[in-house]
Short mmCIF file of C-alpha atoms in Angstrom, two decimals:
data_model
loop_
_atom_site.label_atom_id
_atom_site.label_comp_id
_atom_site.label_asym_id
_atom_site.label_seq_id
_atom_site.Cartn_x
_atom_site.Cartn_y
_atom_site.Cartn_z
CA MET A 85 18.63 -76.91 -109.64
CA SER A 86 21.84 -75.17 -110.07
CA LYS A 87 24.61 -75.36 -107.68
CA VAL A 88 24.35 -71.68 -107.07
CA VAL A 89 20.75 -71.91 -105.99
CA ALA A 90 21.40 -74.91 -103.82
CA SER A 91 24.28 -73.19 -102.10
CA ALA A 92 22.03 -70.14 -101.44
CA ILE A 93 19.37 -72.31 -99.93
CA THR A 94 21.89 -74.18 -97.80
CA GLY A 95 23.37 -70.87 -96.51
CA ALA A 96 19.87 -69.61 -95.72
CA LEU A 97 19.08 -72.64 -93.71
CA SER A 98 22.28 -72.36 -91.79
CA LEU A 99 21.61 -68.68 -91.04
CA THR A 100 18.10 -69.42 -90.03
CA SER A 101 19.27 -72.07 -87.63
CA ALA A 102 21.82 -69.88 -86.09
CA GLY A 103 19.61 -66.83 -86.01
CA GLY A 104 16.76 -68.85 -84.59
CA LEU A 105 18.91 -69.78 -81.54
CA MET A 106 19.85 -66.16 -81.03
CA MET A 107 16.27 -65.02 -81.28
CA ILE A 108 15.18 -67.66 -78.69
CA GLN A 109 17.89 -66.38 -76.32
CA VAL A 110 16.73 -62.76 -76.86
CA LEU A 111 13.10 -63.55 -76.53
CA ASP A 112 13.65 -65.36 -73.21
CA ARG A 113 13.30 -62.12 -71.13
CA ASP A 114 10.57 -60.54 -68.88
CA THR A 115 9.72 -56.89 -68.95
CA VAL A 116 9.97 -55.54 -65.38
CA THR A 117 9.33 -52.02 -63.90
CA PHE A 118 11.67 -51.05 -61.13
CA SER A 119 10.49 -48.31 -58.78
CA VAL A 120 13.36 -47.16 -56.54
CA ASP A 121 12.49 -44.48 -53.95
CA GLY A 122 9.65 -43.37 -56.26
CA VAL A 123 11.73 -43.27 -59.47
CA SER A 124 10.45 -45.85 -62.07
CA GLN A 125 12.35 -47.44 -64.96
CA GLN A 126 11.54 -50.49 -67.16
CA ALA A 127 14.08 -53.16 -68.04
CA LYS A 128 14.32 -56.64 -69.63
CA VAL A 129 15.60 -59.26 -67.21
CA LYS A 130 16.06 -63.00 -67.22
CA PRO A 131 13.41 -65.07 -65.48
CA GLY A 132 14.10 -65.74 -61.85
CA THR A 133 13.55 -64.17 -58.42
CA VAL A 134 13.20 -60.56 -57.42
CA ARG A 135 16.63 -60.79 -55.81
CA GLN A 136 18.15 -61.89 -59.17
CA ALA A 137 16.34 -59.23 -61.09
CA LEU A 138 17.65 -56.50 -58.74
CA ALA A 139 21.16 -57.96 -59.05
CA GLN A 140 20.91 -57.85 -62.90
CA GLN A 141 20.19 -54.13 -62.60
CA GLY A 142 22.97 -53.47 -60.02
CA ILE A 143 20.47 -52.56 -57.31
CA THR A 144 21.65 -53.56 -53.85
CA VAL A 145 19.43 -53.59 -50.81
CA GLY A 146 20.02 -53.93 -47.03
CA PRO A 147 18.16 -55.13 -43.97
CA HIS A 148 16.54 -51.75 -43.41
CA ASP A 149 15.30 -51.43 -46.97
CA ASP A 150 11.71 -52.30 -48.02
CA VAL A 151 11.30 -54.45 -51.17
CA GLN A 152 7.99 -55.51 -52.66
CA PRO A 153 7.40 -58.23 -53.56
CA SER A 154 9.81 -60.11 -51.32
CA LEU A 155 13.31 -60.91 -52.58
CA ASP A 156 12.60 -64.63 -53.08
CA SER A 157 9.37 -64.05 -55.06
CA GLN A 158 9.40 -65.20 -58.77
CA ILE A 159 9.07 -62.50 -61.29
CA HIS A 160 6.80 -62.53 -64.32
CA ASP A 161 6.44 -60.38 -67.40
CA GLY A 162 5.02 -56.97 -66.49
CA GLN A 163 6.14 -57.30 -62.88
CA VAL A 164 6.59 -54.12 -60.78
CA ILE A 165 9.33 -54.29 -58.19
CA THR A 166 9.33 -51.48 -55.56
CA VAL A 167 12.33 -50.61 -53.51
CA ASN A 168 12.24 -48.02 -50.71
CA TYR A 169 15.55 -47.47 -49.04
CA GLY A 170 15.65 -47.22 -45.24
CA ARG A 171 16.90 -43.96 -43.64
CA ARG A 172 18.36 -43.63 -40.18
CA VAL A 173 16.54 -40.86 -38.34
CA ALA A 174 17.67 -39.55 -34.90
CA VAL A 175 15.05 -37.34 -33.16
CA THR A 176 15.58 -35.67 -29.80
CA ILE A 177 12.11 -35.17 -28.35
CA ASP A 178 12.00 -32.87 -25.23
CA GLY A 179 15.56 -33.79 -24.52
CA LYS A 180 15.13 -37.56 -25.03
CA LYS A 181 16.84 -39.08 -28.12
CA VAL A 182 14.94 -41.58 -30.30
CA VAL A 183 16.61 -43.45 -33.20
CA ARG A 184 14.47 -45.05 -35.92
CA TRP A 185 14.95 -46.59 -39.37
CA THR A 186 12.22 -45.46 -41.67
CA THR A 187 11.37 -45.35 -45.43
CA ALA A 188 9.77 -41.92 -44.98
CA LYS A 189 10.99 -39.49 -47.55
CA ASN A 190 10.61 -36.26 -45.51
CA VAL A 191 10.43 -35.00 -41.94
CA SER A 192 6.65 -34.57 -41.94
CA GLU A 193 6.23 -38.30 -42.68
CA VAL A 194 8.59 -39.11 -39.79
CA LEU A 195 6.53 -36.98 -37.41
CA ASP A 196 3.36 -38.81 -38.53
CA GLN A 197 5.00 -42.17 -37.80
CA LEU A 198 6.05 -40.92 -34.29
CA ASN A 199 2.53 -39.50 -33.60
CA GLN A 200 4.11 -36.12 -33.15
CA SER A 201 2.42 -34.18 -35.96
CA ASP A 202 0.86 -31.59 -33.64
CA PRO A 203 1.33 -28.26 -35.49
CA ASP A 204 2.13 -26.56 -32.17
CA ASN A 205 5.23 -28.71 -31.71
CA LEU A 206 8.48 -26.87 -32.42
CA VAL A 207 10.78 -28.72 -34.85
CA SER A 208 14.34 -27.62 -35.43
CA VAL A 209 14.17 -28.27 -39.20
CA SER A 210 11.53 -27.71 -41.86
CA ARG A 211 8.77 -30.32 -41.82
CA SER A 212 9.05 -30.50 -45.59
CA LEU A 213 12.74 -31.33 -45.57
CA ASP A 214 13.62 -34.34 -47.82
CA ILE A 215 15.59 -37.10 -46.11
CA SER A 216 18.55 -38.42 -48.07
CA ARG A 217 19.84 -42.01 -47.79
CA ALA A 218 22.39 -40.67 -45.36
CA GLY A 219 19.56 -40.06 -42.87
CA VAL A 220 18.84 -37.02 -40.74
CA SER A 221 19.07 -35.76 -37.14
CA PHE A 222 16.79 -33.07 -35.66
CA SER A 223 15.25 -32.05 -32.37
CA MET A 224 11.66 -31.21 -31.35
CA GLN A 225 9.91 -29.68 -28.41
CA THR A 226 6.31 -30.80 -27.90
CA ALA A 227 3.54 -28.35 -26.88
CA LYS A 228 2.45 -28.41 -23.26
CA ASP A 229 -0.83 -27.41 -21.64
CA VAL A 230 -0.04 -25.14 -18.66
CA THR A 231 -1.83 -22.70 -16.28
CA VAL A 232 -0.49 -19.11 -15.92
CA THR A 233 -1.47 -16.74 -13.11
CA ALA A 234 -0.39 -13.12 -13.22
CA GLY A 235 -1.78 -9.97 -11.69
CA GLY A 236 -4.53 -12.01 -10.02
CA LYS A 237 -5.82 -13.42 -13.37
CA THR A 238 -5.47 -17.09 -14.34
CA GLN A 239 -5.53 -18.52 -17.87
CA LYS A 240 -4.69 -21.78 -19.64
CA VAL A 241 -2.32 -21.72 -22.56
CA THR A 242 -0.54 -24.21 -24.87
CA ALA A 243 3.12 -23.42 -25.42
CA VAL A 244 6.45 -24.88 -26.34
CA GLY A 245 9.75 -24.38 -24.56
CA THR A 246 10.23 -22.68 -21.25
CA VAL A 247 8.19 -20.77 -18.67
CA ALA A 248 9.20 -17.57 -20.46
CA ASP A 249 7.65 -18.95 -23.70
CA ALA A 250 4.44 -19.77 -21.87
CA LEU A 251 4.19 -16.16 -20.54
CA LYS A 252 4.72 -14.85 -24.01
CA ALA A 253 2.05 -17.23 -25.37
CA ALA A 254 -0.33 -15.81 -22.69
CA LYS A 255 0.61 -12.31 -23.92
CA ILE A 256 1.88 -11.25 -20.51
CA SER A 257 4.66 -8.63 -20.55
CA PHE A 258 7.38 -9.07 -17.96
CA ASP A 259 10.90 -7.75 -17.20
CA SER A 260 13.98 -8.68 -15.17
CA GLN A 261 12.40 -7.32 -11.93
CA ASP A 262 9.35 -9.53 -12.04
CA VAL A 263 9.54 -12.97 -10.21
CA SER A 264 8.39 -16.17 -11.85
CA ASN A 265 7.68 -19.44 -10.08
CA PRO A 266 9.06 -21.72 -11.56
CA GLY A 267 11.90 -19.72 -13.03
CA LEU A 268 11.68 -18.32 -16.54
CA GLY A 269 14.20 -20.85 -17.94
CA THR A 270 12.34 -23.92 -16.56
CA PRO A 271 11.25 -26.37 -19.30
CA LEU A 272 7.51 -26.73 -19.58
CA ALA A 273 5.59 -29.80 -18.47
CA ASP A 274 1.99 -30.75 -18.99
CA GLY A 275 -0.19 -29.51 -16.18
CA MET A 276 2.47 -27.09 -14.94
CA LYS A 277 1.18 -24.10 -12.84
CA ILE A 278 3.07 -20.86 -13.42
CA THR A 279 2.82 -17.81 -11.09
CA LEU A 280 4.25 -14.45 -12.06
CA THR A 281 4.62 -11.71 -9.44
CA MET A 282 4.79 -8.25 -11.00
CA VAL A 283 7.41 -6.21 -9.21
CA ASP A 284 7.63 -2.43 -9.71
CA GLN A 285 10.21 0.00 -8.26
CA LYS A 286 9.27 3.69 -8.14
CA SER A 287 11.34 6.64 -7.06
CA GLN A 288 9.72 9.21 -4.77
CA LYS A 289 10.83 12.71 -3.69
CA ARG A 290 9.96 13.79 -0.08
CA ARG A 291 10.49 17.15 1.65
CA VAL A 292 11.25 16.74 5.35
CA ALA A 293 11.90 19.30 8.15
CA VAL A 294 15.34 19.39 9.76
CA PRO A 295 15.45 20.52 13.45
CA PHE A 296 17.90 23.26 14.40
CA SER A 297 20.54 22.87 17.00
CA THR A 298 21.16 25.09 20.03
CA LYS A 299 24.49 26.68 20.68
CA LYS A 300 25.26 28.04 24.13
CA VAL A 301 27.82 30.87 24.49
CA GLU A 302 29.12 32.04 27.82
CA ASP A 303 28.72 35.84 28.44
CA SER A 304 30.64 37.45 31.27
CA SER A 305 28.58 40.59 31.00
CA LEU A 306 25.35 38.71 31.89
CA ALA A 307 24.64 37.72 35.46
CA LYS A 308 25.26 34.11 36.29
CA GLY A 309 22.05 31.99 35.92
CA LYS A 310 20.59 34.27 33.29
CA THR A 311 20.20 33.42 29.61
CA LYS A 312 19.47 35.45 26.44
CA ILE A 313 18.65 34.29 22.92
CA THR A 314 20.75 36.21 20.44
CA THR A 315 19.91 34.22 17.31
CA LYS A 316 16.54 32.53 16.95
CA GLY A 317 16.70 28.92 15.62
CA VAL A 318 15.12 28.13 12.24
CA LYS A 319 14.28 24.68 10.92
CA GLY A 320 15.80 23.55 7.67
CA THR A 321 14.47 21.48 4.79
CA ASN A 322 15.94 18.38 3.09
CA GLU A 323 14.76 16.60 -0.05
CA GLU A 324 14.94 12.85 0.31
CA THR A 325 14.85 10.28 -2.55
CA TRP A 326 13.20 6.98 -1.74
CA THR A 327 12.86 3.76 -3.71
CA VAL A 328 9.47 2.18 -3.15
CA VAL A 329 8.83 -1.46 -4.07
CA TYR A 330 5.39 -2.75 -5.11
CA LYS A 331 4.42 -6.37 -5.76
CA ASP A 332 1.24 -6.89 -7.78
CA GLY A 333 0.37 -3.29 -7.06
CA LYS A 334 0.83 -3.47 -3.27
CA LYS A 335 3.63 -1.59 -1.42
CA VAL A 336 5.95 -4.03 0.27
CA SER A 337 9.09 -1.98 1.12
CA GLU A 338 10.85 1.35 0.81
CA LYS A 339 14.42 2.53 1.15
CA LYS A 340 16.01 6.01 1.32
CA VAL A 341 18.72 6.25 -1.30
CA SER A 342 19.81 9.91 -1.13
CA THR A 343 19.38 13.24 0.71
CA LYS A 344 19.79 16.76 -0.67
CA VAL A 345 19.82 19.89 1.49
CA VAL A 346 17.25 22.36 0.27
CA LYS A 347 17.55 24.82 3.12
CA ALA A 348 20.06 24.41 5.93
CA PRO A 349 18.79 24.94 9.52
CA VAL A 350 19.90 28.02 11.48
CA ALA A 351 21.30 27.22 14.88
CA GLU A 352 19.82 29.00 17.89
CA VAL A 353 22.50 30.90 19.85
CA VAL A 354 21.85 31.37 23.58
CA LYS A 355 24.05 33.51 25.83
CA VAL A 356 24.58 32.13 29.30
CA GLY A 357 25.55 34.55 31.99
CA THR A 358 28.75 33.88 33.96
CA LYS A 359 29.04 37.17 35.85
CA LYS A 360 29.20 36.82 39.57
CA VAL A 361 26.97 39.24 41.59
CA THR A 362 28.74 40.69 44.65
CA PRO A 363 26.53 40.44 47.72
CA PRO A 364 25.81 43.79 49.50
CA SER A 365 27.73 44.72 52.65
CA THR A 366 26.27 44.03 56.13
CA SER A 367 25.41 47.65 56.57
CA SER A 368 23.76 47.84 53.25
CA ARG A 369 21.79 44.66 53.97
CA SER A 370 20.73 46.11 57.33
CA LYS A 371 19.64 49.31 55.72
CA GLY A 372 17.89 47.47 52.90
CA ALA A 373 16.25 45.13 55.33
CA SER A 374 15.04 48.00 57.43
CA THR A 375 13.72 49.79 54.39
CA ALA A 376 12.05 46.64 53.12
CA SER A 377 10.64 45.94 56.49
CA SER A 378 9.15 49.35 56.71
CA SER A 379 7.96 49.12 53.09
CA LYS A 380 6.45 45.72 53.50
CA ALA A 381 4.53 46.93 56.49
CA GLY A 382 2.62 49.20 54.14
CA SER A 383 1.23 52.60 54.94
CA THR A 384 -2.20 53.95 55.52
CA SER A 385 -1.12 57.44 54.65
CA ASN A 386 -1.71 58.82 51.18
CA PRO A 387 -3.89 55.99 49.82
CA VAL A 388 -5.00 55.84 46.13
CA THR A 389 -8.39 57.46 45.94
CA SER A 390 -8.85 57.48 42.17
CA GLY A 391 -7.71 55.17 39.45
CA THR A 392 -8.40 51.57 38.39
CA THR A 393 -10.19 49.21 40.77
CA CYS A 394 -9.87 45.46 40.30
CA VAL A 395 -8.97 42.16 42.01
CA ALA A 396 -5.27 41.50 42.64
CA SER A 397 -3.80 38.03 43.27
CA THR A 398 -0.39 36.95 44.52
CA TYR A 399 2.44 34.68 43.41
CA GLY A 400 5.89 33.75 44.62
CA GLU A 401 6.57 31.65 47.66
CA GLY A 402 5.65 27.98 47.38
CA ASP A 403 4.34 28.01 43.81
CA GLY A 404 7.67 27.32 42.01
CA THR A 405 8.04 30.75 40.35
CA ALA A 406 10.86 31.95 42.59
CA GLY A 407 14.22 32.09 40.84
CA HIS A 408 12.84 31.91 37.26
CA PRO A 409 13.25 34.65 34.74
CA THR A 410 10.50 37.26 34.53
CA ALA A 411 9.20 38.93 31.39
CA SER A 412 11.72 41.75 31.92
CA GLY A 413 14.64 39.23 32.00
CA GLU A 414 15.44 39.59 35.70
CA THR A 415 15.09 36.70 38.15
CA PHE A 416 11.89 36.69 40.16
CA ASP A 417 12.34 37.41 43.85
CA PRO A 418 9.10 36.96 45.92
CA SER A 419 10.58 39.17 48.71
CA GLY A 420 10.83 42.19 46.34
CA LEU A 421 8.09 44.74 45.94
CA THR A 422 7.15 43.84 42.32
CA ALA A 423 4.01 43.02 40.38
CA ALA A 424 2.91 41.50 37.03
CA SER A 425 0.53 43.29 34.65
CA ARG A 426 -0.74 42.37 31.20
CA THR A 427 -0.76 46.02 30.00
CA LEU A 428 1.41 48.33 32.13
CA PRO A 429 4.91 48.99 30.77
CA LEU A 430 7.74 46.90 32.20
CA GLY A 431 9.79 48.93 34.66
CA SER A 432 7.00 51.39 35.51
CA ARG A 433 6.05 52.00 39.07
CA ILE A 434 2.53 52.23 40.55
CA ARG A 435 0.88 52.63 44.03
CA VAL A 436 -1.54 49.94 45.04
CA THR A 437 -4.10 50.41 47.88
CA ASN A 438 -6.23 47.73 49.55
CA VAL A 439 -9.71 49.30 49.39
CA ASN A 440 -10.73 47.36 52.54
CA ASN A 441 -8.11 48.71 54.97
CA GLY A 442 -6.50 51.63 53.10
CA ARG A 443 -2.98 50.13 53.24
CA THR A 444 -0.85 51.18 50.30
CA VAL A 445 2.36 49.88 48.72
CA SER A 446 4.55 51.08 45.87
CA VAL A 447 5.58 48.30 43.36
CA ARG A 448 7.60 48.01 40.19
CA ILE A 449 6.13 46.17 37.12
CA ASN A 450 8.65 43.46 35.96
CA ASP A 451 6.48 40.59 34.73
CA ARG A 452 3.36 39.76 32.67
CA GLY A 453 0.10 38.39 34.10
CA PRO A 454 -2.23 37.40 35.56
CA TYR A 455 -4.08 35.44 32.91
CA VAL A 456 -7.26 34.77 34.90
CA GLY A 457 -10.34 36.76 33.96
CA GLY A 458 -11.30 39.62 36.32
CA ARG A 459 -7.82 40.08 37.73
CA CYS A 460 -5.63 43.06 36.86
CA LEU A 461 -2.42 42.63 38.95
CA ASP A 462 -0.37 39.71 40.24
CA LEU A 463 1.50 41.01 43.39
CA SER A 464 4.67 39.44 44.74
CA THR A 465 4.44 37.77 48.11
CA ALA A 466 6.05 40.78 49.83
CA ALA A 467 3.82 43.32 48.11
CA MET A 468 0.63 41.33 48.98
CA ASN A 469 1.74 41.01 52.65
CA ALA A 470 2.29 44.76 52.78
CA ILE A 471 -1.40 45.47 52.17
CA ALA A 472 -3.19 42.26 52.97
CA PRO A 473 -0.98 39.90 55.05
CA GLY A 474 -1.75 36.18 54.47
CA GLN A 475 -4.38 36.74 51.81
CA GLY A 476 -4.36 35.45 48.19
CA LEU A 477 -6.93 37.76 46.57
CA VAL A 478 -7.81 41.37 47.45
CA THR A 479 -9.71 44.21 45.87
CA VAL A 480 -7.29 47.05 45.13
CA ARG A 481 -7.20 50.49 43.50
CA TYR A 482 -3.97 51.50 41.66
CA SER A 483 -2.62 54.48 39.88
#
């Protein structure tokens, strides 16, 4: 064997020895699959524990992370190591804050873990939102079963939020005038009973009569005690605007808010006499008294033999008519020779005869009456005494 060949063999042995050691070191590895938050990757690691294998790959875990198998487990070739990092989740449920550590990857999984997956619940973020390792905070309002009564009808609804949300869920329209018990902004609670009173305000126009006033004006040309209407009073008309309040369709109140004059009333003007009447002189009174006395005595001469025959009555003393205005405007004096007729002209004079004794008296028509069937004249006290002293009814003939 040549030296050259020997040297080659010696070199080959040396290389084999050295290479064999290197190959042993390389072959002393396990193939492990690392699944970190669902992402898988294979790697060659030295034999040992799961903790050591993770450290070789630079994977750190904390107390809230989930590692399978456990950190102290021995690994083997073909091992699968699963790491799910923990996330801090802060959820405010109906105003109450809950903090949890979870390996859930999205909000929907968190809701499942909290038994709050009801689709009627209102969540402030998307249920499909992925949760990063930094964690997440969100709020949620749970659905409540409540009873709503409005307009006399009651129904059960499931709603989230406030009383206003429950009314909307019940498809009940309402406005700022309506009254809710509890109030619209009250948070819902299971079993809550809600009552809505429907309040309506309506405007109404009303026409009303306005009474006229009376204005009295003194008149020196008119005898004292006498009155005369110069302008007849006329009622006016106002238009009033009222606000009427109804609760659940029933009227509960009304209030007048404005008044507009449609037609103003016309005041009645009454003249009041102030003229003093001068009493007649003594001689005149004596003459008048003598004349009246003779007239009141009546006369049996020249009686009325043709004309209208009827029953005449009397009025004046003791019946409250004395001193009051007559139809002609003058004050009634029972001692005067006057009479009332329904048809004879005011101011006309007639002769009246008592058909039983023939006594006759001349009278002036200054009033209207009588208004009793079968009677044609109402004689003053003096006129009746002239033909039938002390009587109240007498058959007469007049022309």
